[in-house]
Tab-separated table of C-alpha atoms in Angstrom:
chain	number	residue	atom	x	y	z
A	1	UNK	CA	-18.001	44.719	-90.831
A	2	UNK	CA	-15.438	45.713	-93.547
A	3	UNK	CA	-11.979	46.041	-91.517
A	4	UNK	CA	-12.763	44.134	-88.528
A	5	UNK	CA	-13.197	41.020	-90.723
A	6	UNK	CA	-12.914	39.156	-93.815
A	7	UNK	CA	-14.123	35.870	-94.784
A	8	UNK	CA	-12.853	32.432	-95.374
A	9	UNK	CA	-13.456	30.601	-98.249
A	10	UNK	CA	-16.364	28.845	-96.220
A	11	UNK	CA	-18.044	31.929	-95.870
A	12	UNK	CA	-17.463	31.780	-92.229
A	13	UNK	CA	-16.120	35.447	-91.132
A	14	UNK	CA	-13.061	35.277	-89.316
A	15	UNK	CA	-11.085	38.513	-87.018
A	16	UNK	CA	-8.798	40.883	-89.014
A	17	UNK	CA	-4.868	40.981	-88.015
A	18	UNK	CA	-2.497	42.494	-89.796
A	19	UNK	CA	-0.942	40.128	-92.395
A	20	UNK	CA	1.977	38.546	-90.815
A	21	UNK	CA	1.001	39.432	-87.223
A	22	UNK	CA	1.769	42.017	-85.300
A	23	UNK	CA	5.374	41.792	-83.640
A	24	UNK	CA	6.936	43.108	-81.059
A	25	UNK	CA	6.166	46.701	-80.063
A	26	UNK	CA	10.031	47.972	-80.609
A	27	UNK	CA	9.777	46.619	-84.053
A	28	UNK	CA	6.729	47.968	-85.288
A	29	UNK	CA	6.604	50.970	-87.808
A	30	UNK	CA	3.637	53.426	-86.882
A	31	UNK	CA	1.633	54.212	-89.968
A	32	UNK	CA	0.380	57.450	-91.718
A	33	UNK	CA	-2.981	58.216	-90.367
A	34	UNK	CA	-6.136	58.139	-92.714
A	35	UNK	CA	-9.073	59.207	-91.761
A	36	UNK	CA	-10.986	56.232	-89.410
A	37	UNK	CA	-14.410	57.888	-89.664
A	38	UNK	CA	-14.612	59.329	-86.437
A	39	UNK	CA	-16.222	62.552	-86.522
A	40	UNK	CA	-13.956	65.808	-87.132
A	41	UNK	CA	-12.575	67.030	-83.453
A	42	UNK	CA	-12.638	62.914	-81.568
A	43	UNK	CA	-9.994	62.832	-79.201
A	44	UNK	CA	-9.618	58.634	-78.897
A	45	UNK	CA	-8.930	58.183	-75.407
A	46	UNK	CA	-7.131	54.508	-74.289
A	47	UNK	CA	-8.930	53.155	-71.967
A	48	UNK	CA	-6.036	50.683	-70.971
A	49	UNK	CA	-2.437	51.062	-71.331
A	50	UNK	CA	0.967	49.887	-69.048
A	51	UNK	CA	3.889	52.033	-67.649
A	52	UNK	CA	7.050	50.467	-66.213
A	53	UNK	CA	8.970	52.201	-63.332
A	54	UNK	CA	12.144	53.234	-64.538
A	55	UNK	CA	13.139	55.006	-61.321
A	56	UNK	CA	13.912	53.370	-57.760
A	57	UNK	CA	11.428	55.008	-56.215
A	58	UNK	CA	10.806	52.225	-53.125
A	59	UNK	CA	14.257	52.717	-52.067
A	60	UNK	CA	14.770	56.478	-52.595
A	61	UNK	CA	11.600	57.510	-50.429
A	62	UNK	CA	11.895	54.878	-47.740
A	63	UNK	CA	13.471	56.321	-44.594
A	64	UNK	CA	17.079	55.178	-44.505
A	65	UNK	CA	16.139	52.909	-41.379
A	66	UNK	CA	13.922	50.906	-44.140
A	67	UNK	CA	15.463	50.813	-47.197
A	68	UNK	CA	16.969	47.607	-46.528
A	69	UNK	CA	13.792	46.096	-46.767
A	70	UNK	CA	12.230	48.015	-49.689
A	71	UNK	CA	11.780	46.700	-53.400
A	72	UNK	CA	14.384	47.628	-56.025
A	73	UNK	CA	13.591	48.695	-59.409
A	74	UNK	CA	17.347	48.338	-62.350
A	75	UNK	CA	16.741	47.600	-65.547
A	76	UNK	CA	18.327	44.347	-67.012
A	77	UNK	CA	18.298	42.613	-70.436
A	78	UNK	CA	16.219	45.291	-71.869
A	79	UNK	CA	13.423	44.813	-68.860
A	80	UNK	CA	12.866	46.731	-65.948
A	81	UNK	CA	12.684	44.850	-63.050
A	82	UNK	CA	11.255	44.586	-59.435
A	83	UNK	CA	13.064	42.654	-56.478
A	84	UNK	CA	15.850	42.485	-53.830
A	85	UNK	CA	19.576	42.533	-54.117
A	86	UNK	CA	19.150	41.678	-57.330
A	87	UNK	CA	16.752	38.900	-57.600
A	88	UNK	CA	13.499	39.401	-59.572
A	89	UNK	CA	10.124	38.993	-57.917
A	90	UNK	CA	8.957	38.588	-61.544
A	91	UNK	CA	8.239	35.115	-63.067
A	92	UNK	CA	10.382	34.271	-65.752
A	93	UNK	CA	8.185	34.270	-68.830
A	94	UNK	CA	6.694	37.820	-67.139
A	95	UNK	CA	10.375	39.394	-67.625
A	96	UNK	CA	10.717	37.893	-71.175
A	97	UNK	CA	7.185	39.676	-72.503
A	98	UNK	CA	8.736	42.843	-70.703
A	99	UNK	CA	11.811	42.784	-72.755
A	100	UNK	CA	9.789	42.725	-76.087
A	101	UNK	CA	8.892	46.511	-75.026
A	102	UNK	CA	10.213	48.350	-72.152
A	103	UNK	CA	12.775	50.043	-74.202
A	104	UNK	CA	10.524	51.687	-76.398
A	105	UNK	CA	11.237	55.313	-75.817
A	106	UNK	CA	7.730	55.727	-73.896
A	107	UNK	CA	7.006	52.695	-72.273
A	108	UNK	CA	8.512	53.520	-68.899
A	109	UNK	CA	8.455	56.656	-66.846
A	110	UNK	CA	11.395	58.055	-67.420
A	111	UNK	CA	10.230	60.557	-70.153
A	112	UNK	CA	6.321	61.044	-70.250
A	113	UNK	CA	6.818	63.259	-72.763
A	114	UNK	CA	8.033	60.952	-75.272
A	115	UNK	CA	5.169	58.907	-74.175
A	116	UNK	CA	2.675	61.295	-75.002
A	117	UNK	CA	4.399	61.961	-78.390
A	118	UNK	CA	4.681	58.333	-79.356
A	119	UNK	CA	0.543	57.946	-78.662
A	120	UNK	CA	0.004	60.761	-80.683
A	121	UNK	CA	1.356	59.556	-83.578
A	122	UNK	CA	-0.247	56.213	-83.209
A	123	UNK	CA	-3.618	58.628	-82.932
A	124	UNK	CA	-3.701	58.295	-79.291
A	125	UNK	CA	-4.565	61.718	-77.395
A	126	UNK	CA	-5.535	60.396	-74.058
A	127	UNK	CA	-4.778	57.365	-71.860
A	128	UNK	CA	-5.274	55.567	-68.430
A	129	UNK	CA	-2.258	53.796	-67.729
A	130	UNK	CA	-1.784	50.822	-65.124
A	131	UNK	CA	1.422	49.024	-63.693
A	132	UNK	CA	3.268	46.576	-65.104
A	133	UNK	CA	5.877	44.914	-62.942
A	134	UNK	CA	4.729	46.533	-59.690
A	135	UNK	CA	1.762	43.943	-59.547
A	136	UNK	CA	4.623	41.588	-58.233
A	137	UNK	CA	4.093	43.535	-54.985
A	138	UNK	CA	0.626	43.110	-54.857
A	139	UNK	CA	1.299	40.528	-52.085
A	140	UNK	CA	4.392	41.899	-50.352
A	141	UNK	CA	4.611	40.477	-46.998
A	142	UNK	CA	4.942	42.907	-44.653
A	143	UNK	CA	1.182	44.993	-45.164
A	144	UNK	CA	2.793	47.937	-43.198
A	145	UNK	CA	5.178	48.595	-45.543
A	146	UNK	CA	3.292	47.139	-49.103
A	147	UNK	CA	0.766	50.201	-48.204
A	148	UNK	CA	4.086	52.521	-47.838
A	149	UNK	CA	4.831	51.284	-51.467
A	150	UNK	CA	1.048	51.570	-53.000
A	151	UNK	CA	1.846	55.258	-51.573
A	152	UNK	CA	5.147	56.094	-53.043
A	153	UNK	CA	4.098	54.731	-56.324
A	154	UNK	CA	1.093	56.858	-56.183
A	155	UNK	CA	2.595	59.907	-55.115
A	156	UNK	CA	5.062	59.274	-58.769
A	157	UNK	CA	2.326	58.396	-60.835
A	158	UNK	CA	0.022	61.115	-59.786
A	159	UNK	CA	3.308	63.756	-60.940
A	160	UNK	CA	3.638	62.156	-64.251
A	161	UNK	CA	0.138	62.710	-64.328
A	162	UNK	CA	0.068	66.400	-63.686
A	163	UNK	CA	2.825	66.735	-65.801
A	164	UNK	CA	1.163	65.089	-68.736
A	165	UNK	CA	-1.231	68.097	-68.974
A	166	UNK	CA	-4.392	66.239	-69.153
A	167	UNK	CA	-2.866	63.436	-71.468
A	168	UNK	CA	-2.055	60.661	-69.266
A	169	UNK	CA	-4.208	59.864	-65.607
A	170	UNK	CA	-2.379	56.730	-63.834
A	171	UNK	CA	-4.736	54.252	-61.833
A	172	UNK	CA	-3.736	54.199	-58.428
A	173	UNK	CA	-3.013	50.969	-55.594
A	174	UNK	CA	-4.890	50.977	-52.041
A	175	UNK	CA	-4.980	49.268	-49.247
A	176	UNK	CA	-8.125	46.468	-49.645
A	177	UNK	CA	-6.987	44.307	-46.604
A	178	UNK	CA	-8.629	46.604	-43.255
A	179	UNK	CA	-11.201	49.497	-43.580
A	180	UNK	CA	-9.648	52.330	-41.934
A	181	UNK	CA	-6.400	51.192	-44.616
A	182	UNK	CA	-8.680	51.443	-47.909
A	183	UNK	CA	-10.512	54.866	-46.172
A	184	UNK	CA	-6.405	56.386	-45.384
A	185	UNK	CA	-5.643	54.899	-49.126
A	186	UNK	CA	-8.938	56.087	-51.176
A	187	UNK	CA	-8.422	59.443	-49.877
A	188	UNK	CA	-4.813	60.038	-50.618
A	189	UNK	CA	-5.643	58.521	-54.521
A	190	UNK	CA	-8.554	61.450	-54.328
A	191	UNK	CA	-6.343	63.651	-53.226
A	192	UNK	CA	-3.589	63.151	-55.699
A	193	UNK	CA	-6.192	63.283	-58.716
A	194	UNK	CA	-5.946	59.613	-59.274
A	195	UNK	CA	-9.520	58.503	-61.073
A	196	UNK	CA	-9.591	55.366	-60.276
A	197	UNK	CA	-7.590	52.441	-58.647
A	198	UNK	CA	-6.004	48.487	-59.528
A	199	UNK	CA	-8.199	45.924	-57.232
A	200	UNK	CA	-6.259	42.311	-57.349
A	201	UNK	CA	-8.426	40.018	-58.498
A	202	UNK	CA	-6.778	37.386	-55.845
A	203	UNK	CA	-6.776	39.298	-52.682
A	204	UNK	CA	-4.316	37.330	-50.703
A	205	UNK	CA	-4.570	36.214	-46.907
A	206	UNK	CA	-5.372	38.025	-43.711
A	207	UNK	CA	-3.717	37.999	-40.803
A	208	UNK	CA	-4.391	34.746	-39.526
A	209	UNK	CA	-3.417	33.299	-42.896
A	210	UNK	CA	-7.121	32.333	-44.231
A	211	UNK	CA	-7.504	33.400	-47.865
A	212	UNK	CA	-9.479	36.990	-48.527
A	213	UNK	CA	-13.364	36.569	-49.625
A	214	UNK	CA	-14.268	39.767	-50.892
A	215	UNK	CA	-17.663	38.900	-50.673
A	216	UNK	CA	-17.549	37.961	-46.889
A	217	UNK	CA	-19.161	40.085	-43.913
A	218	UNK	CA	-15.404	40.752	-42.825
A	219	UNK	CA	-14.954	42.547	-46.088
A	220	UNK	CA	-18.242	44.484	-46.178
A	221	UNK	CA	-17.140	47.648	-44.289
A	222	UNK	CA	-13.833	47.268	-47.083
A	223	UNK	CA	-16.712	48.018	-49.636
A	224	UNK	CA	-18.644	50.199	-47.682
A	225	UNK	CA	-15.436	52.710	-47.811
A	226	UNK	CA	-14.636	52.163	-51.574
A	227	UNK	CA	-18.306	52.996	-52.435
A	228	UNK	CA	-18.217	56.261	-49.811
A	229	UNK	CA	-14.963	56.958	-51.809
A	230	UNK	CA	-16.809	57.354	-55.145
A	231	UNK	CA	-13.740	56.182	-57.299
A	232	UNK	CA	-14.720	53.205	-59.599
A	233	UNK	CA	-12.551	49.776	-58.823
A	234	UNK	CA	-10.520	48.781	-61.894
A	235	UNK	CA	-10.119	44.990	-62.273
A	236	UNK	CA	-7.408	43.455	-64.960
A	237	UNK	CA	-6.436	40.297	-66.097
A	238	UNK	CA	-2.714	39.041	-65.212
A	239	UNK	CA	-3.027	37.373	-61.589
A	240	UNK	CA	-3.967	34.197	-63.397
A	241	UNK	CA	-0.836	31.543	-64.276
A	242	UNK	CA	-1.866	28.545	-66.111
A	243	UNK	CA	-2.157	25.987	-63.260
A	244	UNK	CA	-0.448	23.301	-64.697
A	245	UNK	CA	3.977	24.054	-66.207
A	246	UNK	CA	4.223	24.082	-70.495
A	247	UNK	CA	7.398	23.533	-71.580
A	248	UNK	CA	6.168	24.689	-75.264
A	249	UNK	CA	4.685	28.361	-76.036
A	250	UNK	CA	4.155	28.936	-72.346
A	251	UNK	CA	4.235	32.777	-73.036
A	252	UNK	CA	0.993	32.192	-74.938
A	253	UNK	CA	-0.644	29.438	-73.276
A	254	UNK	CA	-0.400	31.547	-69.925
A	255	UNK	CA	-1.445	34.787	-71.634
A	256	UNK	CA	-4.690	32.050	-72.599
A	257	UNK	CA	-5.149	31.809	-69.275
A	258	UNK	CA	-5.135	35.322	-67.873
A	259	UNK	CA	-7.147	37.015	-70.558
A	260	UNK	CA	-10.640	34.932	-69.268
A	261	UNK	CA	-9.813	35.727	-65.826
A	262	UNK	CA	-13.038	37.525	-65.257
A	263	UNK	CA	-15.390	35.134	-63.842
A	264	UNK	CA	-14.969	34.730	-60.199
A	265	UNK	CA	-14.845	38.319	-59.013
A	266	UNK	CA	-17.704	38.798	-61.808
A	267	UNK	CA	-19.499	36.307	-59.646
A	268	UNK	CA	-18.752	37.377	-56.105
A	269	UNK	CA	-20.360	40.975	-57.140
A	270	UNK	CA	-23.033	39.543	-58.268
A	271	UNK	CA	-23.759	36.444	-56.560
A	272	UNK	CA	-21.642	37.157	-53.374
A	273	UNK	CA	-24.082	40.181	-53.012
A	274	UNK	CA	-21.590	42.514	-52.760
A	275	UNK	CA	-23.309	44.543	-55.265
A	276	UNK	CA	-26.422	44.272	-53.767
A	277	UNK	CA	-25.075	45.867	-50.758
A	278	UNK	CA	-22.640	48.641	-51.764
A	279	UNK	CA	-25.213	49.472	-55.152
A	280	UNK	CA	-23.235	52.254	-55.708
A	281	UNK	CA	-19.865	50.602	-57.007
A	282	UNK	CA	-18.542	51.186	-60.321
A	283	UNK	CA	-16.907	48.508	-61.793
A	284	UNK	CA	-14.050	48.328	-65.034
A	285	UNK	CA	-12.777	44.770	-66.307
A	286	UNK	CA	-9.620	45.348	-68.389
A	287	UNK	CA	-7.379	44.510	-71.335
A	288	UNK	CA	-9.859	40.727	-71.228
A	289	UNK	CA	-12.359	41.631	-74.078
A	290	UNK	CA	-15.810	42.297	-74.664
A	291	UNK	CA	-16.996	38.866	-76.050
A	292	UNK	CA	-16.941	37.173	-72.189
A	293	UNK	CA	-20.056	39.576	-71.169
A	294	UNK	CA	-22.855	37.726	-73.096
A	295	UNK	CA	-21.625	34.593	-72.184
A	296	UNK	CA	-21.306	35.411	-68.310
A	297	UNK	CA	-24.616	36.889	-68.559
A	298	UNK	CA	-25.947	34.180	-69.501
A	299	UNK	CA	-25.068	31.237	-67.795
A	300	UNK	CA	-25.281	33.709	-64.528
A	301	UNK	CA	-29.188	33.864	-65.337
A	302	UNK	CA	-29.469	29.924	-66.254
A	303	UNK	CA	-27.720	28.805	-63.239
A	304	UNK	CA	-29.530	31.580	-60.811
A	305	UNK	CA	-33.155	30.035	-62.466
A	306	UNK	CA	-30.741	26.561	-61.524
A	307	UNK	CA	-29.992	26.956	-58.411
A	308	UNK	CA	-31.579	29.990	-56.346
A	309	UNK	CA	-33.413	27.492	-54.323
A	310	UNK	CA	-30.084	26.996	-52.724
A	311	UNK	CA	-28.762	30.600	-52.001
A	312	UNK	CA	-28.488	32.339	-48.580
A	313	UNK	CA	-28.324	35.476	-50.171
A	314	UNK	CA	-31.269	35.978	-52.456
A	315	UNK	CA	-30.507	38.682	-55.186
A	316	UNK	CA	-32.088	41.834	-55.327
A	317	UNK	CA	-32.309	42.636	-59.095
A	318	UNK	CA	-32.324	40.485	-62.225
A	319	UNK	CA	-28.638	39.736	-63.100
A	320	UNK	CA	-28.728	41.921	-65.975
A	321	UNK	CA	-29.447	44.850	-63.798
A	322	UNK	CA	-25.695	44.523	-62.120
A	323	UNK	CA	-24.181	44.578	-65.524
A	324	UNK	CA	-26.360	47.383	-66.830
A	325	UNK	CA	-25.998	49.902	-63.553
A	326	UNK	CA	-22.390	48.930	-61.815
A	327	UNK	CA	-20.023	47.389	-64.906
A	328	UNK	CA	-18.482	48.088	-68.327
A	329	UNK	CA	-14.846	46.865	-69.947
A	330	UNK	CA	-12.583	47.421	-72.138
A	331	UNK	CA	-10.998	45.842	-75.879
A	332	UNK	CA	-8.585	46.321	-78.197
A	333	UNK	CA	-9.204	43.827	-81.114
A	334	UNK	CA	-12.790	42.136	-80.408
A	335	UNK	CA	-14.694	41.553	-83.764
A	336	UNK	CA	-16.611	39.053	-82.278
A	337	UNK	CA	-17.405	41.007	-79.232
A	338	UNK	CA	-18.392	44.374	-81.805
A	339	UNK	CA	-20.832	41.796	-83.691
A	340	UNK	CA	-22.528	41.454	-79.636
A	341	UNK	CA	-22.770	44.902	-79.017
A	342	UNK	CA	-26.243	44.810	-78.314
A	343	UNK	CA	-26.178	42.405	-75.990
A	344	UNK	CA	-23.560	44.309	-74.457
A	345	UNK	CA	-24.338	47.547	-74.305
A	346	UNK	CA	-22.665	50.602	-76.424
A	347	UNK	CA	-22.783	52.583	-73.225
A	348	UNK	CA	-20.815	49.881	-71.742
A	349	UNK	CA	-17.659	49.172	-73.891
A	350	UNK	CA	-14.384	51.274	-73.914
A	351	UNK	CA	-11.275	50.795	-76.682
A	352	UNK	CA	-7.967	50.729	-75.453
A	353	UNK	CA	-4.435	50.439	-76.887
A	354	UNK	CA	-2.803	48.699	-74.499
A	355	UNK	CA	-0.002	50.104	-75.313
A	356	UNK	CA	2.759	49.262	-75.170
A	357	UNK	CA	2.274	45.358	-74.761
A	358	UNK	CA	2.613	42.713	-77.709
A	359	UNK	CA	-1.148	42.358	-77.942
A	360	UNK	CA	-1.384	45.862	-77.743
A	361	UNK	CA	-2.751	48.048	-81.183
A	362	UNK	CA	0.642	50.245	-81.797
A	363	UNK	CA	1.190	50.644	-84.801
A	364	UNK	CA	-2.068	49.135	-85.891
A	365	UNK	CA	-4.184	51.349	-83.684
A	366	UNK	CA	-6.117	52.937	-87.304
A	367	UNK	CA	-7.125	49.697	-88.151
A	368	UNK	CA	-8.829	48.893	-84.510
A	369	UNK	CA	-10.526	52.135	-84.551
A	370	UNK	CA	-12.362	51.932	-88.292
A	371	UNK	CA	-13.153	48.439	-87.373
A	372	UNK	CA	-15.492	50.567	-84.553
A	373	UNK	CA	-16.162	52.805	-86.668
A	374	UNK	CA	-17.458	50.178	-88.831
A	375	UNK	CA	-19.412	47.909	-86.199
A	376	UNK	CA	-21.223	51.184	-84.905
A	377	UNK	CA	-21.094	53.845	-86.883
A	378	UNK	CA	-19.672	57.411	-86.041
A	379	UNK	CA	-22.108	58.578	-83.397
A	380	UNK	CA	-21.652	55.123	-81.218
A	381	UNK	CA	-17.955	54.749	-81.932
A	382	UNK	CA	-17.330	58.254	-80.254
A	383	UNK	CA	-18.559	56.994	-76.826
A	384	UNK	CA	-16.431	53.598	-77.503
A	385	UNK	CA	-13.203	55.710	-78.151
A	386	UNK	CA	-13.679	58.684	-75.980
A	387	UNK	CA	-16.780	59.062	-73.886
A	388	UNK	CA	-17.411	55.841	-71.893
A	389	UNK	CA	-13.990	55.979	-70.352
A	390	UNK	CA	-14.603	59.722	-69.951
A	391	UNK	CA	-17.323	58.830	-67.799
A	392	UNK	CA	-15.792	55.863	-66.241
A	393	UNK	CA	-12.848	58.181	-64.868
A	394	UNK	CA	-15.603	60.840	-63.312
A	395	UNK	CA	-13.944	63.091	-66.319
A	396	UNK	CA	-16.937	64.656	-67.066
């Protein structure tokens, strides 16, 4: 693999980064595009990029009765932020990463169309773009009014969508906490053209303050109406904080955290039979690599020959089968997950940007599409950087 890696003097090969790192976003000089060795025609289509709300949205559609109680959105220190009266709902080192980009000219929503030109030049045609400081009100208190929110912010994202003329599709927030609240919230997404839809990896509580198992009987007829939906459930990392403070690097050694963040839901669909029982499901991890799949496939299969003895839910399929039929996810720098591509599946992989975070490929994005190029060859790379997603999204 020539640009996805080089080698150290051991021999040992080691993942390509740009010399000196990458830097923030607003610093970073897009370069001419070469050719990557995609075939003549690829449009390369992000699988996984961010958009900040630059507009107050909450307050401006909540009747006036309730907009003392909605979330704020101002921009501050070169952020924008989320809250009340002026008080973040954001965690500290969570506004500090948003500062390294949000002013970039297309990182918020405030002009999609500089959005769409800044991707292009980066080689970017297409993207699917989820929150970024709106996950703060994943767990607003009052349910009534956080599924008044999902709406609003689906209702904007959905017009910057149609606006975007086919360039941008925005993943849409539903309600996963009562059935007849994901059926009234699948079907507006549907009907706003929204392709798919952010599911927390932590659900919260219920009412009676016990914490959410999605793979309980009280969640079953939850899954029963995403599957009748037909839109595939979007996971991402970013609900997991280190569990312990770090007064050094904390930015990093929390973003260590979050990006293997996989696991448990990965192990409730499978294990927790929710799989099993809503077959149909269509499942995207994002923006935490390739390389975890082999790994999780295989301790799931050594500790289900372990410990199936044990279960009260025996498994209908081999555990490859629920990665091969329901699953896929998404990269933007994984040589070591491109040197496991058959034990991942080609069909099963989608690149992504991520613009416009600090780990994200702007302004590098040539490089991380002829190392594909590279891994796979033409043919493959083409599903990797356009098709799989395509699918994914019900685009085709």
């Amino acid at each position: 693999m020539t640009t996805a890696s080089t080698q150290t003097p051991a021999g040992q090969p080691r993942p390509f980064y740009p010399e000196g790192g990458y830097g923030a976003p607003k610093d970073r000089q897009v370069r001419a595009h070469g050719g990557v060795g995609l075939p003549a025609g690829t449009e390369v289509f992000s699988a996984d990029n961010h958009i900040s709300l630059s507009d107050d949205i909450f307050y401006q559609n909540f009747p006036p009765e309730l907009r003392d109680k909605a979330p704020r959105i101002w921009y501050e220190d070169g952020a924008y932020m989320v809250g009340k009266k002026g008080q973040t709902f954001l965690p500290g080192d969570f506004s500090a990463v948003l500062m390294q980009y949000d002013d970039l000219a297309g990182a918020a929503t405030a002009n999609i169309e500089a959005r769409i030109e800044q991707l292009r030049s980066d080689g970017v045609d297409r993207e699917l773009a989820f929150p970024n400081a709106v996950l703060a009100l994943f767990h607003f208190p009052d349910k009534e009014l956080r599924e008044r929110i999902f709406r609003i912010y689906n209702e904007h994202i959905a017009e910057l969508q149609e606006r975007s003329d086919g360039h941008f599709y925005g993943v849409g927030l539903i309600n996963w906490w009562d059935p007849a609240g994901a059926r009234r919230t699948l079907q507006e997404c549907k009907s706003l053209g929204l392709k798919t839809f952010l599911l927390p990896l932590n659900p919260g509580k219920d009412d009676d303050g016990a914490v959410i198992d999605y793979s309980s009987a009280a969640m079953r007829p939850v899954w029963e109406e995403i599957e009748a939906a037909g839109l595939p459930v979007s996971h991402h990392i970013g609900e997991t904080p280190p569990k312990t403070p770090c007064e050094v690097n904390s930015v990093v050694v929390g973003m260590m955290v979050n990006v293997d963040s996989f696991r448990e839901m990965f192990s409730k669909y499978i294990f927790g039979g929710i799989l099993d029982h809503q077959p149909g499901l269509r499942v995207g991890w994002f923006e935490g690599g390739i390389a975890w799949v082999p790994s999780a496939l295989q301790d799931a299969e050594h500790l289900h020959a372990s410990y199936q003895h044990m279960f009260n839910h025996e498994l209908c399929h081999p555990i490859r089968h629920y990665w091969d039929a329901n699953m896929s996810a998404s990269f933007m720098v994984d040589p070591l997950g491109l040197r496991l591509i058959d034990q991942i599946g080609v069909d099963k992989v989608m690149w992504s940007s991520d613009y416009p975070h600090n780990e994200s490929t702007f302004g590098y994005s040539e490089k991380s599409l002829a190392a594909v190029v590279d891994a796979l060859g033409p043919e493959d790379a083409v599903k990797v950087v356009n098709g799989n997603v395509t699918a994914f999204l019900g685009l085709r």
